[in-house]
Amino acid sequence: MRSWSAQNVPQLPGESIPLRLYDTSAGQVRQSDPGPTARMYVCGITPYDATHLGHANTYHAFDLVGRMWRDAGHDVHYTQNATDVDDPLLERAAQTGIAWQELAEREIELFRGDMEALRILPPREYVGVTEVVGRVAELIAKLSAKGVTYELDGDVYFSVADAPKFGQVSGYGEPEMLELFAERGGDPDRPGKRNPLDWLLWRAERPGEPAWDSPLGRGRPGWHVECTAIALDNLGPGYDVAGGGSDLIFPHHECGASEGHALTGEWPFARFYTHAGMVALDGEKMSKSRGNLVFVSRLRQEHDPMAIRLVLLAHHYRADWEYVPELMAEAERRLATWRSAVALPGGPAGEELLARVRERLADDLDSPGALAAIDAWAGDALAHGGGPDASAPALVRSLADALLGVAL
Ligand code: ZN
């Protein structure tokens, strides 16, 4: 389906720096080292409610990854899905009396507008699950032919006993896995399963639910295998980064990695599994089920989207943090300061600042460090009514745009 529009990204002078990034499965920061084409898949939204700050935090983190790769001269191939048919979407549609397709379409459109406003570069392929159900069913049939699945009352499960790498993405022990599996859409207690952690690949048609014809019968795919199929078809195995919020580490990315392994025989399915932290409000993680959400569209009514972006940049992507309105005020002040500084006729050395910002971002996306460097430059420029480098203000505008996505 339609992605959203991209802004032009300025080319920066000087030497770029290879990005080092935290890989959850390795438990450490490593150099990302992609080929000429850098391939990234980020799990998309389930469109039953507006984009909240937690979503924005995730897509923003991977936008920085893409910007660092672009700066280093890579062609960035980025794919994202939208889980446009799933239980929470169907439940919300039933509660509100809106057709599920209409609800999904409306919320995806709002999401596109939010992403554009925040200047998050669009994926090359933005794929709705409903567009690829037939292909997902084919891959499930392929998994069945490999003997790693079984059927239970018409539904198809992946057998965790046939997933030799299971656990290598999250590193979690079984008690933790069982708890998270139950919390995040799994069905550990369903009678007839061989192992409580076996996960659903295909859900046979239930009365009143949408279903598609397939060689597996009428039904719809499970959540994890959708992303595996879309990533595999667009990026191929061994792609560079699989991304999402830290609540996707398990079971979503764990199960997807084992599916990819079973389908391709290659391990790892993605070279990096990278995760953004959770955003809280009033002491609790922001989530639809709790209802403690700060919507991006709401913030946009009162604030410059660049200030919203600066709130995100002020936190390291892996950190869990809590939103308070004071963060917005602080970001507005920072934006005004930076804009005043780049309006001066000159400033302190711009190329030194560019090198410093690159160095901070290359270090596992240390965006707070990058902001501090620009703060220092702007403070110096304002204190002296400019500076010796006449080209610095234009360069600072370009670097804020290209590396941080902030238009000054
Ligand atoms: Zn996913």
JSON list of N, CA, C and O in Angstrom, two decimals, residues 318-339:
[
{"chain": "A", "resi": 318, "resn": "ARG", "atom": "N", "xyz": [17.35, 3.34, 23.46]},
{"chain": "A", "resi": 318, "resn": "ARG", "atom": "CA", "xyz": [17.12, 2.10, 24.22]},
{"chain": "A", "resi": 318, "resn": "ARG", "atom": "C", "xyz": [16.56, 2.37, 25.61]},
{"chain": "A", "resi": 318, "resn": "ARG", "atom": "O", "xyz": [16.17, 1.44, 26.32]},
{"chain": "A", "resi": 319, "resn": "ALA", "atom": "N", "xyz": [16.56, 3.62, 26.03]},
{"chain": "A", "resi": 319, "resn": "ALA", "atom": "CA", "xyz": [16.11, 3.95, 27.39]},
{"chain": "A", "resi": 319, "resn": "ALA", "atom": "C", "xyz": [14.59, 3.86, 27.49]},
{"chain": "A", "resi": 319, "resn": "ALA", "atom": "O", "xyz": [13.88, 4.14, 26.53]},
{"chain": "A", "resi": 320, "resn": "ASP", "atom": "N", "xyz": [14.11, 3.45, 28.65]},
{"chain": "A", "resi": 320, "resn": "ASP", "atom": "CA", "xyz": [12.68, 3.60, 28.96]},
{"chain": "A", "resi": 320, "resn": "ASP", "atom": "C", "xyz": [12.55, 4.96, 29.63]},
{"chain": "A", "resi": 320, "resn": "ASP", "atom": "O", "xyz": [13.37, 5.30, 30.48]},
{"chain": "A", "resi": 321, "resn": "TRP", "atom": "N", "xyz": [11.58, 5.73, 29.25]},
{"chain": "A", "resi": 321, "resn": "TRP", "atom": "CA", "xyz": [11.44, 7.05, 29.85]},
{"chain": "A", "resi": 321, "resn": "TRP", "atom": "C", "xyz": [9.98, 7.41, 30.03]},
{"chain": "A", "resi": 321, "resn": "TRP", "atom": "O", "xyz": [9.09, 6.77, 29.49]},
{"chain": "A", "resi": 322, "resn": "GLU", "atom": "N", "xyz": [9.77, 8.45, 30.81]},
{"chain": "A", "resi": 322, "resn": "GLU", "atom": "CA", "xyz": [8.41, 8.85, 31.12]},
{"chain": "A", "resi": 322, "resn": "GLU", "atom": "C", "xyz": [8.13, 10.21, 30.50]},
{"chain": "A", "resi": 322, "resn": "GLU", "atom": "O", "xyz": [8.93, 11.13, 30.64]},
{"chain": "A", "resi": 323, "resn": "TYR", "atom": "N", "xyz": [7.00, 10.33, 29.84]},
{"chain": "A", "resi": 323, "resn": "TYR", "atom": "CA", "xyz": [6.64, 11.62, 29.27]},
{"chain": "A", "resi": 323, "resn": "TYR", "atom": "C", "xyz": [6.02, 12.52, 30.33]},
{"chain": "A", "resi": 323, "resn": "TYR", "atom": "O", "xyz": [5.13, 12.11, 31.06]},
{"chain": "A", "resi": 324, "resn": "VAL", "atom": "N", "xyz": [6.55, 13.75, 30.40]},
{"chain": "A", "resi": 324, "resn": "VAL", "atom": "CA", "xyz": [5.92, 14.80, 31.21]},
{"chain": "A", "resi": 324, "resn": "VAL", "atom": "C", "xyz": [5.88, 16.05, 30.33]},
{"chain": "A", "resi": 324, "resn": "VAL", "atom": "O", "xyz": [6.77, 16.25, 29.49]},
{"chain": "A", "resi": 325, "resn": "PRO", "atom": "N", "xyz": [4.86, 16.89, 30.47]},
{"chain": "A", "resi": 325, "resn": "PRO", "atom": "CA", "xyz": [4.73, 18.06, 29.60]},
{"chain": "A", "resi": 325, "resn": "PRO", "atom": "C", "xyz": [5.96, 18.97, 29.62]},
{"chain": "A", "resi": 325, "resn": "PRO", "atom": "O", "xyz": [6.25, 19.64, 28.63]},
{"chain": "A", "resi": 326, "resn": "GLU", "atom": "N", "xyz": [6.70, 18.97, 30.72]},
{"chain": "A", "resi": 326, "resn": "GLU", "atom": "CA", "xyz": [7.90, 19.81, 30.80]},
{"chain": "A", "resi": 326, "resn": "GLU", "atom": "C", "xyz": [8.90, 19.47, 29.69]},
{"chain": "A", "resi": 326, "resn": "GLU", "atom": "O", "xyz": [9.65, 20.33, 29.22]},
{"chain": "A", "resi": 327, "resn": "LEU", "atom": "N", "xyz": [8.90, 18.20, 29.24]},
{"chain": "A", "resi": 327, "resn": "LEU", "atom": "CA", "xyz": [9.81, 17.80, 28.15]},
{"chain": "A", "resi": 327, "resn": "LEU", "atom": "C", "xyz": [9.49, 18.57, 26.87]},
{"chain": "A", "resi": 327, "resn": "LEU", "atom": "O", "xyz": [10.39, 18.93, 26.11]},
{"chain": "A", "resi": 328, "resn": "MET", "atom": "N", "xyz": [8.21, 18.81, 26.63]},
{"chain": "A", "resi": 328, "resn": "MET", "atom": "CA", "xyz": [7.79, 19.55, 25.44]},
{"chain": "A", "resi": 328, "resn": "MET", "atom": "C", "xyz": [8.28, 21.00, 25.54]},
{"chain": "A", "resi": 328, "resn": "MET", "atom": "O", "xyz": [8.80, 21.55, 24.57]},
{"chain": "A", "resi": 329, "resn": "ALA", "atom": "N", "xyz": [8.13, 21.59, 26.73]},
{"chain": "A", "resi": 329, "resn": "ALA", "atom": "CA", "xyz": [8.55, 22.98, 26.93]},
{"chain": "A", "resi": 329, "resn": "ALA", "atom": "C", "xyz": [10.06, 23.11, 26.73]},
{"chain": "A", "resi": 329, "resn": "ALA", "atom": "O", "xyz": [10.54, 24.04, 26.09]},
{"chain": "A", "resi": 330, "resn": "GLU", "atom": "N", "xyz": [10.79, 22.14, 27.27]},
{"chain": "A", "resi": 330, "resn": "GLU", "atom": "CA", "xyz": [12.24, 22.13, 27.14]},
{"chain": "A", "resi": 330, "resn": "GLU", "atom": "C", "xyz": [12.64, 22.04, 25.66]},
{"chain": "A", "resi": 330, "resn": "GLU", "atom": "O", "xyz": [13.55, 22.74, 25.19]},
{"chain": "A", "resi": 331, "resn": "ALA", "atom": "N", "xyz": [11.95, 21.19, 24.91]},
{"chain": "A", "resi": 331, "resn": "ALA", "atom": "CA", "xyz": [12.26, 21.01, 23.49]},
{"chain": "A", "resi": 331, "resn": "ALA", "atom": "C", "xyz": [11.93, 22.27, 22.69]},
{"chain": "A", "resi": 331, "resn": "ALA", "atom": "O", "xyz": [12.66, 22.64, 21.77]},
{"chain": "A", "resi": 332, "resn": "GLU", "atom": "N", "xyz": [10.84, 22.94, 23.05]},
{"chain": "A", "resi": 332, "resn": "GLU", "atom": "CA", "xyz": [10.49, 24.19, 22.37]},
{"chain": "A", "resi": 332, "resn": "GLU", "atom": "C", "xyz": [11.59, 25.23, 22.59]},
{"chain": "A", "resi": 332, "resn": "GLU", "atom": "O", "xyz": [11.94, 25.97, 21.66]},
{"chain": "A", "resi": 333, "resn": "ARG", "atom": "N", "xyz": [12.11, 25.28, 23.82]},
{"chain": "A", "resi": 333, "resn": "ARG", "atom": "CA", "xyz": [13.19, 26.25, 24.12]},
{"chain": "A", "resi": 333, "resn": "ARG", "atom": "C", "xyz": [14.44, 25.91, 23.31]},
{"chain": "A", "resi": 333, "resn": "ARG", "atom": "O", "xyz": [15.08, 26.79, 22.74]},
{"chain": "A", "resi": 334, "resn": "ARG", "atom": "N", "xyz": [14.77, 24.61, 23.24]},
{"chain": "A", "resi": 334, "resn": "ARG", "atom": "CA", "xyz": [15.95, 24.19, 22.49]},
{"chain": "A", "resi": 334, "resn": "ARG", "atom": "C", "xyz": [15.80, 24.55, 21.01]},
{"chain": "A", "resi": 334, "resn": "ARG", "atom": "O", "xyz": [16.72, 25.08, 20.39]},
{"chain": "A", "resi": 335, "resn": "LEU", "atom": "N", "xyz": [14.64, 24.29, 20.46]},
{"chain": "A", "resi": 335, "resn": "LEU", "atom": "CA", "xyz": [14.39, 24.56, 19.04]},
{"chain": "A", "resi": 335, "resn": "LEU", "atom": "C", "xyz": [14.54, 26.06, 18.76]},
{"chain": "A", "resi": 335, "resn": "LEU", "atom": "O", "xyz": [15.18, 26.45, 17.77]},
{"chain": "A", "resi": 336, "resn": "ALA", "atom": "N", "xyz": [14.00, 26.89, 19.64]},
{"chain": "A", "resi": 336, "resn": "ALA", "atom": "CA", "xyz": [14.09, 28.34, 19.46]},
{"chain": "A", "resi": 336, "resn": "ALA", "atom": "C", "xyz": [15.55, 28.78, 19.53]},
{"chain": "A", "resi": 336, "resn": "ALA", "atom": "O", "xyz": [16.00, 29.62, 18.74]},
{"chain": "A", "resi": 337, "resn": "THR", "atom": "N", "xyz": [16.32, 28.21, 20.47]},
{"chain": "A", "resi": 337, "resn": "THR", "atom": "CA", "xyz": [17.73, 28.56, 20.61]},
{"chain": "A", "resi": 337, "resn": "THR", "atom": "C", "xyz": [18.50, 28.19, 19.35]},
{"chain": "A", "resi": 337, "resn": "THR", "atom": "O", "xyz": [19.27, 28.99, 18.81]},
{"chain": "A", "resi": 338, "resn": "TRP", "atom": "N", "xyz": [18.30, 26.98, 18.87]},
{"chain": "A", "resi": 338, "resn": "TRP", "atom": "CA", "xyz": [19.01, 26.53, 17.67]},
{"chain": "A", "resi": 338, "resn": "TRP", "atom": "C", "xyz": [18.64, 27.42, 16.47]},
{"chain": "A", "resi": 338, "resn": "TRP", "atom": "O", "xyz": [19.50, 27.78, 15.68]},
{"chain": "A", "resi": 339, "resn": "ARG", "atom": "N", "xyz": [17.36, 27.73, 16.35]},
{"chain": "A", "resi": 339, "resn": "ARG", "atom": "CA", "xyz": [16.93, 28.55, 15.21]},
{"chain": "A", "resi": 339, "resn": "ARG", "atom": "C", "xyz": [17.53, 29.95, 15.27]},
{"chain": "A", "resi": 339, "resn": "ARG", "atom": "O", "xyz": [17.92, 30.51, 14.24]}
]
